[in-house]
Coordinates of C-alpha atoms and ligand atoms in Angstrom, one line a residue:
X22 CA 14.9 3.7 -16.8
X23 CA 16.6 3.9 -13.3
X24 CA 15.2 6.4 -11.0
X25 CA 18.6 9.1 -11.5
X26 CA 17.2 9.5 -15.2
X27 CA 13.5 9.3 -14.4
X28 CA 14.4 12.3 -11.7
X29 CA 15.6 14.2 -14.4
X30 CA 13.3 13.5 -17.6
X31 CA 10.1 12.5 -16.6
X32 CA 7.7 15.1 -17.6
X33 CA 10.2 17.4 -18.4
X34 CA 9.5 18.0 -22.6
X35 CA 11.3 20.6 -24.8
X36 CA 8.6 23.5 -25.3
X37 CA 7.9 23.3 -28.8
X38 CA 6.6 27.1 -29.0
X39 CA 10.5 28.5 -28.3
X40 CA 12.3 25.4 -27.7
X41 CA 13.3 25.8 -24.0
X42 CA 14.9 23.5 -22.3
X43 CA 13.4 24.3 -19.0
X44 CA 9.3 23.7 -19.4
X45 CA 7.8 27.6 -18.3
X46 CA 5.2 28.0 -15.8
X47 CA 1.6 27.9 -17.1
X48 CA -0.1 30.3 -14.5
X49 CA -3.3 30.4 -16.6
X50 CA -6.6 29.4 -14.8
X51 CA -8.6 29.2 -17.8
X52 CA -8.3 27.2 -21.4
X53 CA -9.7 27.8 -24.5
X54 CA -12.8 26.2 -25.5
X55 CA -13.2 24.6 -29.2
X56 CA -16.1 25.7 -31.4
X57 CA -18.0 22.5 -30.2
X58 CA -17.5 22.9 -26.9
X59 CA -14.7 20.7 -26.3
X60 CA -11.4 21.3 -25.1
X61 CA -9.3 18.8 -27.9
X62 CA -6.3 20.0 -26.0
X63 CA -7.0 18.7 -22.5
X64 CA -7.1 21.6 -20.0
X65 CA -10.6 23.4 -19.1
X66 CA -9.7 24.8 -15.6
X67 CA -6.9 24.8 -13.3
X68 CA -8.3 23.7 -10.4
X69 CA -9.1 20.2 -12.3
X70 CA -6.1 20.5 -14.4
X71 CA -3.0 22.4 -15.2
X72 CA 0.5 21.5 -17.2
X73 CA 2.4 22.5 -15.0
X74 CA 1.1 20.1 -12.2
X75 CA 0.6 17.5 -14.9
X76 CA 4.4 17.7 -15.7
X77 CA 4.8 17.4 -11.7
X78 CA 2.0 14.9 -11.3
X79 CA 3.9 12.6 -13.8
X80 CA 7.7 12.7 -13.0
X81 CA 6.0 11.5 -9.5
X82 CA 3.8 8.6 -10.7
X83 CA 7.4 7.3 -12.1
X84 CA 9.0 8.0 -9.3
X85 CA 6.6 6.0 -6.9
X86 CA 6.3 3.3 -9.7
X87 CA 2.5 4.2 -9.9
X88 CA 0.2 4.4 -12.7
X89 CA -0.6 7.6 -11.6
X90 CA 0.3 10.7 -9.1
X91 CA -2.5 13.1 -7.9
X92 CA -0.9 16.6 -6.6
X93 CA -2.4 18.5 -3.2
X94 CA -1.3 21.7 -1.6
X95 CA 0.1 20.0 1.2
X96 CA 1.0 17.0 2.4
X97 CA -2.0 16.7 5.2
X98 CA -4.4 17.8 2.1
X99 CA -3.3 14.5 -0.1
X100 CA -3.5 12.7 3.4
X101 CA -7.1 13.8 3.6
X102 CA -7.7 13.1 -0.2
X103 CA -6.9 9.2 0.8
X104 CA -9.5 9.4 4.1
X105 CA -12.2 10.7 1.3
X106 CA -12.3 7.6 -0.2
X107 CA -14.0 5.8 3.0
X108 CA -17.6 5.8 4.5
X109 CA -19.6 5.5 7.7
X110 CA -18.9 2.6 9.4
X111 CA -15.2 1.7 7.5
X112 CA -12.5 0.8 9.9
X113 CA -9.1 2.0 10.0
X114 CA -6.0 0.7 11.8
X115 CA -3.3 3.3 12.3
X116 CA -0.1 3.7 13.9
X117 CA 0.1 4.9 17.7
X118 CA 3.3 6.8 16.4
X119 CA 3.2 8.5 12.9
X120 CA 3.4 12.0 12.0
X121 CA 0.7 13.8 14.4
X122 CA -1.4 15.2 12.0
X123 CA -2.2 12.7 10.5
X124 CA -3.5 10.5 14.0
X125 CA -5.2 14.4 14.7
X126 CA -7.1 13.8 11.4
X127 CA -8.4 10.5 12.1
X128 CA -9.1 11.0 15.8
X129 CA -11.0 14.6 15.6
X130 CA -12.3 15.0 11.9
X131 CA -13.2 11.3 10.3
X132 CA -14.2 10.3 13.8
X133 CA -17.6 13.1 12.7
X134 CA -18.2 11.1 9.7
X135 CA -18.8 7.9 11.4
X136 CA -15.4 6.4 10.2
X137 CA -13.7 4.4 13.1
X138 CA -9.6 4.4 14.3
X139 CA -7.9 2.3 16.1
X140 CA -4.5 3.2 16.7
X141 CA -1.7 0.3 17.0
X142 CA 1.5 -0.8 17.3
X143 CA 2.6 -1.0 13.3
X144 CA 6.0 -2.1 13.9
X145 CA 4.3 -5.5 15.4
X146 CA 2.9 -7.7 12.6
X147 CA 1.1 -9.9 15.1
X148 CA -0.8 -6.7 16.9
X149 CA -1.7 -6.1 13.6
X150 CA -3.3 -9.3 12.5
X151 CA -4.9 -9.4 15.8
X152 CA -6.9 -6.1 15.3
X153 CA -7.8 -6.5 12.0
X154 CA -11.9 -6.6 11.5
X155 CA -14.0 -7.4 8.3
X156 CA -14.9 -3.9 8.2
X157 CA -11.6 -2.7 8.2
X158 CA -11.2 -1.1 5.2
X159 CA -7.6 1.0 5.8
X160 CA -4.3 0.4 6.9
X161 CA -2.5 3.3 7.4
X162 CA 1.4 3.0 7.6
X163 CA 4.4 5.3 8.1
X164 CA 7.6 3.6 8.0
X165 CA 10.4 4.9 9.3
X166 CA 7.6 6.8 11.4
X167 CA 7.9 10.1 12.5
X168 CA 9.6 11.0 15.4
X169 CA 10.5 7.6 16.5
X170 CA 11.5 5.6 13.3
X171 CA 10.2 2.6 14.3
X172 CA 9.7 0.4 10.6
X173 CA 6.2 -1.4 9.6
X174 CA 6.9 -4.4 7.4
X175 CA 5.3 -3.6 4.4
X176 CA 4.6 -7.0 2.7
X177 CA 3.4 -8.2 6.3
X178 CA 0.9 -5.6 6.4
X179 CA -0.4 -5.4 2.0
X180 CA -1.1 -9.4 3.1
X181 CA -3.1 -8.2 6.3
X182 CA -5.1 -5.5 4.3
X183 CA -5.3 -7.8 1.4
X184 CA -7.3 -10.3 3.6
X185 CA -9.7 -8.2 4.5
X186 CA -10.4 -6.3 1.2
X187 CA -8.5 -3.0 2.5
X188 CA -6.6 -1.0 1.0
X189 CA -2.8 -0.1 2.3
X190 CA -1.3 2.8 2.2
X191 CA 2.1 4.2 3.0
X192 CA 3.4 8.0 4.0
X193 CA 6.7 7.7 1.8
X194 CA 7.5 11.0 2.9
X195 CA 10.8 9.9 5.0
X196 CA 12.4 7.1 2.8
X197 CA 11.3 8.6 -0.5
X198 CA 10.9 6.7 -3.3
X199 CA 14.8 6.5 -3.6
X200 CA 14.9 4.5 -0.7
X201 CA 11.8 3.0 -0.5
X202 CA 9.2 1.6 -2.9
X203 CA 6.1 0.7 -1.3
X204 CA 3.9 0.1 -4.3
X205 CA 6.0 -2.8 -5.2
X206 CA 5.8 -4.4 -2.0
X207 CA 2.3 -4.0 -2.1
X208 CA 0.8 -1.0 -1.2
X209 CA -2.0 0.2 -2.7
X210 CA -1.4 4.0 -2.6
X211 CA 1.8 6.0 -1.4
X212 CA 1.8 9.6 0.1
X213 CA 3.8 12.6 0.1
X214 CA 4.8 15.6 2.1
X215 CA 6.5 17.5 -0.7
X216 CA 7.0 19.9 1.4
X217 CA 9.7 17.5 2.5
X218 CA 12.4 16.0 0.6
X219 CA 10.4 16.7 -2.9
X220 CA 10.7 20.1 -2.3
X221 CA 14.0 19.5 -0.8
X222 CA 15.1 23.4 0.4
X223 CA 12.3 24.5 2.7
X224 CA 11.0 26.8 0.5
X225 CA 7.6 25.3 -1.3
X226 CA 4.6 23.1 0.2
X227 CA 2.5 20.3 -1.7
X228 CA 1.6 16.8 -1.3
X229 CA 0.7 13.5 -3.1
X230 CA -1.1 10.8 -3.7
X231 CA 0.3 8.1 -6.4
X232 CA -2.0 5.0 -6.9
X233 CA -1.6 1.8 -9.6
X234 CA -5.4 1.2 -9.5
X235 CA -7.7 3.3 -12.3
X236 CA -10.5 3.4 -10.4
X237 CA -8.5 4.9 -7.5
X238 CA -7.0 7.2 -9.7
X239 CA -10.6 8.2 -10.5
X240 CA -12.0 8.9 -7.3
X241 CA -8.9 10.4 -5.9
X242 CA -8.7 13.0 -8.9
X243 CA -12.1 13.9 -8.7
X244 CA -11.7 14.5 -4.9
X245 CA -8.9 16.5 -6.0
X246 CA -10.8 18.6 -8.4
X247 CA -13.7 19.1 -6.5
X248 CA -12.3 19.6 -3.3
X249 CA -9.8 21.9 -4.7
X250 CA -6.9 21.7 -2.3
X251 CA -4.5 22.3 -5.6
X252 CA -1.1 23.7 -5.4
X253 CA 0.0 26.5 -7.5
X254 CA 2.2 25.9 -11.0
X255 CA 4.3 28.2 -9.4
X256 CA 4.5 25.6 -6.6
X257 CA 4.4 22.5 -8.8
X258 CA 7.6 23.9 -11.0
X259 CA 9.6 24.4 -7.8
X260 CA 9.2 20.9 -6.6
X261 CA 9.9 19.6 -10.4
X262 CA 12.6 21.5 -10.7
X263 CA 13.9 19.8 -7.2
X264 CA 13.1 16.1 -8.0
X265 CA 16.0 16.1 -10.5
X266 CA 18.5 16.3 -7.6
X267 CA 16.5 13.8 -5.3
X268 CA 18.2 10.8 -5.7
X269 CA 21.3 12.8 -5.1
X270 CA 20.6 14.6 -2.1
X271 CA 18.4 12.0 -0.4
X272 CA 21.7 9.2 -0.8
X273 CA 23.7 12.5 0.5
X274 CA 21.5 13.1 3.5
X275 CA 21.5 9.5 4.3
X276 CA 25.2 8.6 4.7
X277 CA 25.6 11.8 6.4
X278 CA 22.7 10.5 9.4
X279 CA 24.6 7.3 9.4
X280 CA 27.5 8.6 10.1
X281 CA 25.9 11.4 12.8
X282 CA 23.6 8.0 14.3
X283 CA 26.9 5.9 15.1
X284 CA 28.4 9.4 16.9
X285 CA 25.7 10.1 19.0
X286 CA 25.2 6.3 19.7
X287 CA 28.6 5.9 21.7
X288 CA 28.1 9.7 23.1
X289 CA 27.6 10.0 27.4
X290 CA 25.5 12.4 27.3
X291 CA 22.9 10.6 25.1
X292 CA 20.3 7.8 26.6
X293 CA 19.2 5.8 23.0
X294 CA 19.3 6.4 19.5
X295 CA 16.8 5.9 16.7
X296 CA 17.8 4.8 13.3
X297 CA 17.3 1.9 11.6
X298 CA 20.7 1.8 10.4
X299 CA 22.3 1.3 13.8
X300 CA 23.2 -2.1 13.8
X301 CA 21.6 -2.8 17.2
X302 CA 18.3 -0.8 16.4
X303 CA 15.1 -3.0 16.2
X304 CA 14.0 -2.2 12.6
X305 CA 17.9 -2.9 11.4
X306 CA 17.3 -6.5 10.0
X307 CA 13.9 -5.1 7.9
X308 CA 15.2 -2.0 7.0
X309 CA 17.9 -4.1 5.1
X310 CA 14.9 -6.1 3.4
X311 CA 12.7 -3.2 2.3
X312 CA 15.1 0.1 1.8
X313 CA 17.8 0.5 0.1
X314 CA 18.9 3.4 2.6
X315 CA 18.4 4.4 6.3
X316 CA 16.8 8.0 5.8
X317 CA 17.9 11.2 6.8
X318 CA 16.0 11.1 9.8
X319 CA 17.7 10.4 13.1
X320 CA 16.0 10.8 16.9
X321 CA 17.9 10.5 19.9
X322 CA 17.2 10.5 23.8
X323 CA 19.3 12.9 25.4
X324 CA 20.2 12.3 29.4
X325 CA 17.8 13.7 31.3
X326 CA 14.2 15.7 31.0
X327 CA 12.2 18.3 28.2
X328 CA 14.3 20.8 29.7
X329 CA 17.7 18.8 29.3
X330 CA 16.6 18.4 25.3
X331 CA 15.9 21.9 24.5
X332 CA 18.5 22.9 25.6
X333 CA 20.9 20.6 23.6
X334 CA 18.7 21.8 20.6
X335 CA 19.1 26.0 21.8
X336 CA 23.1 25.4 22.2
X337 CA 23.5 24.1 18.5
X338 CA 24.9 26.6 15.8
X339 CA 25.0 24.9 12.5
X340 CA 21.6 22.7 13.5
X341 CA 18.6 25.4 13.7
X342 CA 16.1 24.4 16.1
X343 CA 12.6 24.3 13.7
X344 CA 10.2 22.3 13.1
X345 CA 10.0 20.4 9.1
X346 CA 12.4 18.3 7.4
X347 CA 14.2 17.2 4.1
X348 CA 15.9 20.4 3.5
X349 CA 19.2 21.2 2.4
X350 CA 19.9 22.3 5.7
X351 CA 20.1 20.6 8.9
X352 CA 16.9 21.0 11.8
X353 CA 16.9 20.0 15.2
X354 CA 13.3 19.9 16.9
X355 CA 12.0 18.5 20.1
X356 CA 8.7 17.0 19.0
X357 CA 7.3 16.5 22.2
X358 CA 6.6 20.5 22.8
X359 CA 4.8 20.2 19.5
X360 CA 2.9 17.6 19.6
X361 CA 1.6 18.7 22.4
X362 CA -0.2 17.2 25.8
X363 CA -1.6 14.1 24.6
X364 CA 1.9 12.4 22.6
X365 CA 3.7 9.5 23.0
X366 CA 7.0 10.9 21.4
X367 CA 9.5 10.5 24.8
X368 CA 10.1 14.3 26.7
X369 CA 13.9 13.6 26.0
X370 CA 14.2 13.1 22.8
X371 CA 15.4 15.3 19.7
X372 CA 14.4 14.9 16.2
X373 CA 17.0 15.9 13.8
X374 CA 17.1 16.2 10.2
X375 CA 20.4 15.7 8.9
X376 CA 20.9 18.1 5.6
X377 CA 23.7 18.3 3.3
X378 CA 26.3 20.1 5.0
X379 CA 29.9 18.4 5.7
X380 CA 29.0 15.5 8.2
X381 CA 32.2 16.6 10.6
X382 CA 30.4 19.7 11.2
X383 CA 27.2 18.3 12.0
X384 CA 29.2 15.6 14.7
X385 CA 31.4 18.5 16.3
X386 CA 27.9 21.1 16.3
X387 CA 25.9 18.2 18.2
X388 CA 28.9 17.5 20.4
X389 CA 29.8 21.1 22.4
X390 CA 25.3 21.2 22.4
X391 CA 25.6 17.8 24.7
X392 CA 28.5 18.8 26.6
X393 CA 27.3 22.0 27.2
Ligands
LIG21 N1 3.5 13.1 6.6 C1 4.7 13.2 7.3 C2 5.5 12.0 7.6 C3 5.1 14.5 7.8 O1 6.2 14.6 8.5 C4 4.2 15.6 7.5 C5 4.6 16.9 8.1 O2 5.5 17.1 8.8 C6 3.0 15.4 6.8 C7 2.7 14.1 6.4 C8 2.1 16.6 6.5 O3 2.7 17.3 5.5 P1 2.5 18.9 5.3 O4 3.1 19.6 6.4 O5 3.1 19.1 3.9 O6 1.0 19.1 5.2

């Protein structure tokens, strides 16, 4: 089925107690136990398993085109599900520029446990071959990475991993699975902010992990169960309930960045944009190859210093200037400030989230900011 319908159906069954159309919320912790001691209709506990995140958990694993989808409170919690599944001693290659967390993770936390991380270039396939070890045992890639949507060629790098016995795996979170499917280009394992364009209205957090590999299904699951960073049904019906118009807004979103990319491109008052749809950008000619869509996601250099970009990003009215993405409503955010001391992201430059409001609003919003 094409991924409109699987949006819509997948895990979404009539509830054969009453018939509803809508599947409820199933906020029990605690199941039943058979007269043996079994539990013949799957659920024990909630922390290991609930319906509500199964139904979630399995419109996902369609989505992704994944065997299977493993649901975390958070997107940095399935992030740190994935680093679970290395040792002492593993190496990781990482990208200098993906969402911050994630390089904070490696850097000050798995860094404790003896697991090593080299952060490189991703977006240059022969920096890549040329740091890979025979210990290396991760690839991490974001593509478009956050803030600076730089892309990572995704069959370039499965090969790389692949030749050393690693696993690859790919934040999804900006493309989507709409736009992007890394799992058939070779990735091992995808991950999700849900609290992104899953969740699509800035109102729910969660992540994911979606594997086609049993055995990584195994040990990811029971890292999920035992480490217990679950969402809530409550939290897992909100972002089902949102995947059904995925496809639509993501496409939306994504015509509407285009369109806001090539205005700010010509604009005086701007030094460079970032977005792969640009036809001059350096991840153009790849993003053709591997997405069927640019993203929602554009960043842009304004003229001039940190103080020059915020307050372009104060002196919009229909952008609000927060932090996030992938709502229904458009956000404007210098990264920089947030990052904090030791980023790379440029002092000049904005990241915006294009949402779904009338792209002729967004244009003339972003034009009075720059002229001041
Ligand atoms: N991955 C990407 C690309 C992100 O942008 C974020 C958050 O901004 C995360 C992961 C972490 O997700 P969460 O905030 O849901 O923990």
């Amino acid at each position: 089925m094409k991924i409109e319908t699987v949006a819509v159906h997948a895990g979404r069954e009539i509830d054969p107690a009453t018939g509803a159309i809508v599947p409820p919320i199933q906020m029990s912790t605690t199941y039943q136990r058979d007269a043996d001691g079994g539990y013949s209709r799957s659920f024990s506990y909630t922390r290991p398993d609930n319906p509500t995140r199964h139904a979630l958990e399995t419109c996902i694993a369609q989505l992704e085109g994944g065997t299977e989808a493993v649901c975390f409170s958070s997107g940095a919690a399935a992030t740190m599900a994935v680093f679970s599944l290395l040792n002492p001693g593993d190496h990781v290659l990482a990208p200098q520029e993906c969402y911050y967390g994630t390089r904070q993770l490696l850097r000050d936390y798995l860094s404790r446990s003896g697991v090593r991380a080299e952060f490189i270039d991703m977006s240059d396939p022969a920096q890549l071959e040329a740091r890979l070890k025979p210990e290396t045992r991760l690839i991490w890639i974001e593509t478009p990475c956050n803030p600076t949507l730089k892309l990572t060629d995704l069959k370039v790098a499965a090969r790389c991993a692949h030749s050393v016995g690693a696993l690859l795996v790919c934040d999804n979170t900006f493309p989507t699975p709409v736009l992007q499917q890394p799992l058939a280009a070779g990735a091992d394992a995808v991950v999700h902010s849900s609290t992104k364009y899953f969740g699509g209205h800035s109102d729910v957090m969660g992540g994911a992990v979606i594997v086609n590999d049993a055995a990584r299904a195994t040990a990811v699951r029971a890292y999920q169960a035992v480490g217990g960073a679950v969402p809530s049904p409550f939290d897992c019906w909100l972002i089902r309930r949102s995947l059904a118009t995925l496809p639509l807004r993501i496409r939306t979103q994504s015509a509407s960045a285009l369109e806001v990319a090539k205005f700010l491109h010509g604009h005086s008052r701007v030094e460079r944009v970032c977005y792969p749809g640009l036809t001059d950008d350096p991840g153009h000619a790849l993003a053709l190859r591997q997405m069927t869509g640019f993203g929602a996601m554009v960043s842009v250099c304004v003229r001039g210093d940190a103080r020059a970009a915020m307050a372009v990003a104060a002196r919009t009215r229909v952008f609000t200037c927060a932090t996030s993405l992938g709502g229904v409503e458009s956000l404007v955010e210098h990264r920089a400030s947030v990052e904090g001391p030791d980023t790379l992201t440029p002092q000049n430059l904005l990241r915006l989230s294009i949402g779904l409001e009338n792209p002729q609003d967004l244009i003339e919003d972003l034009d009075q900011a720059l002229k001041g």
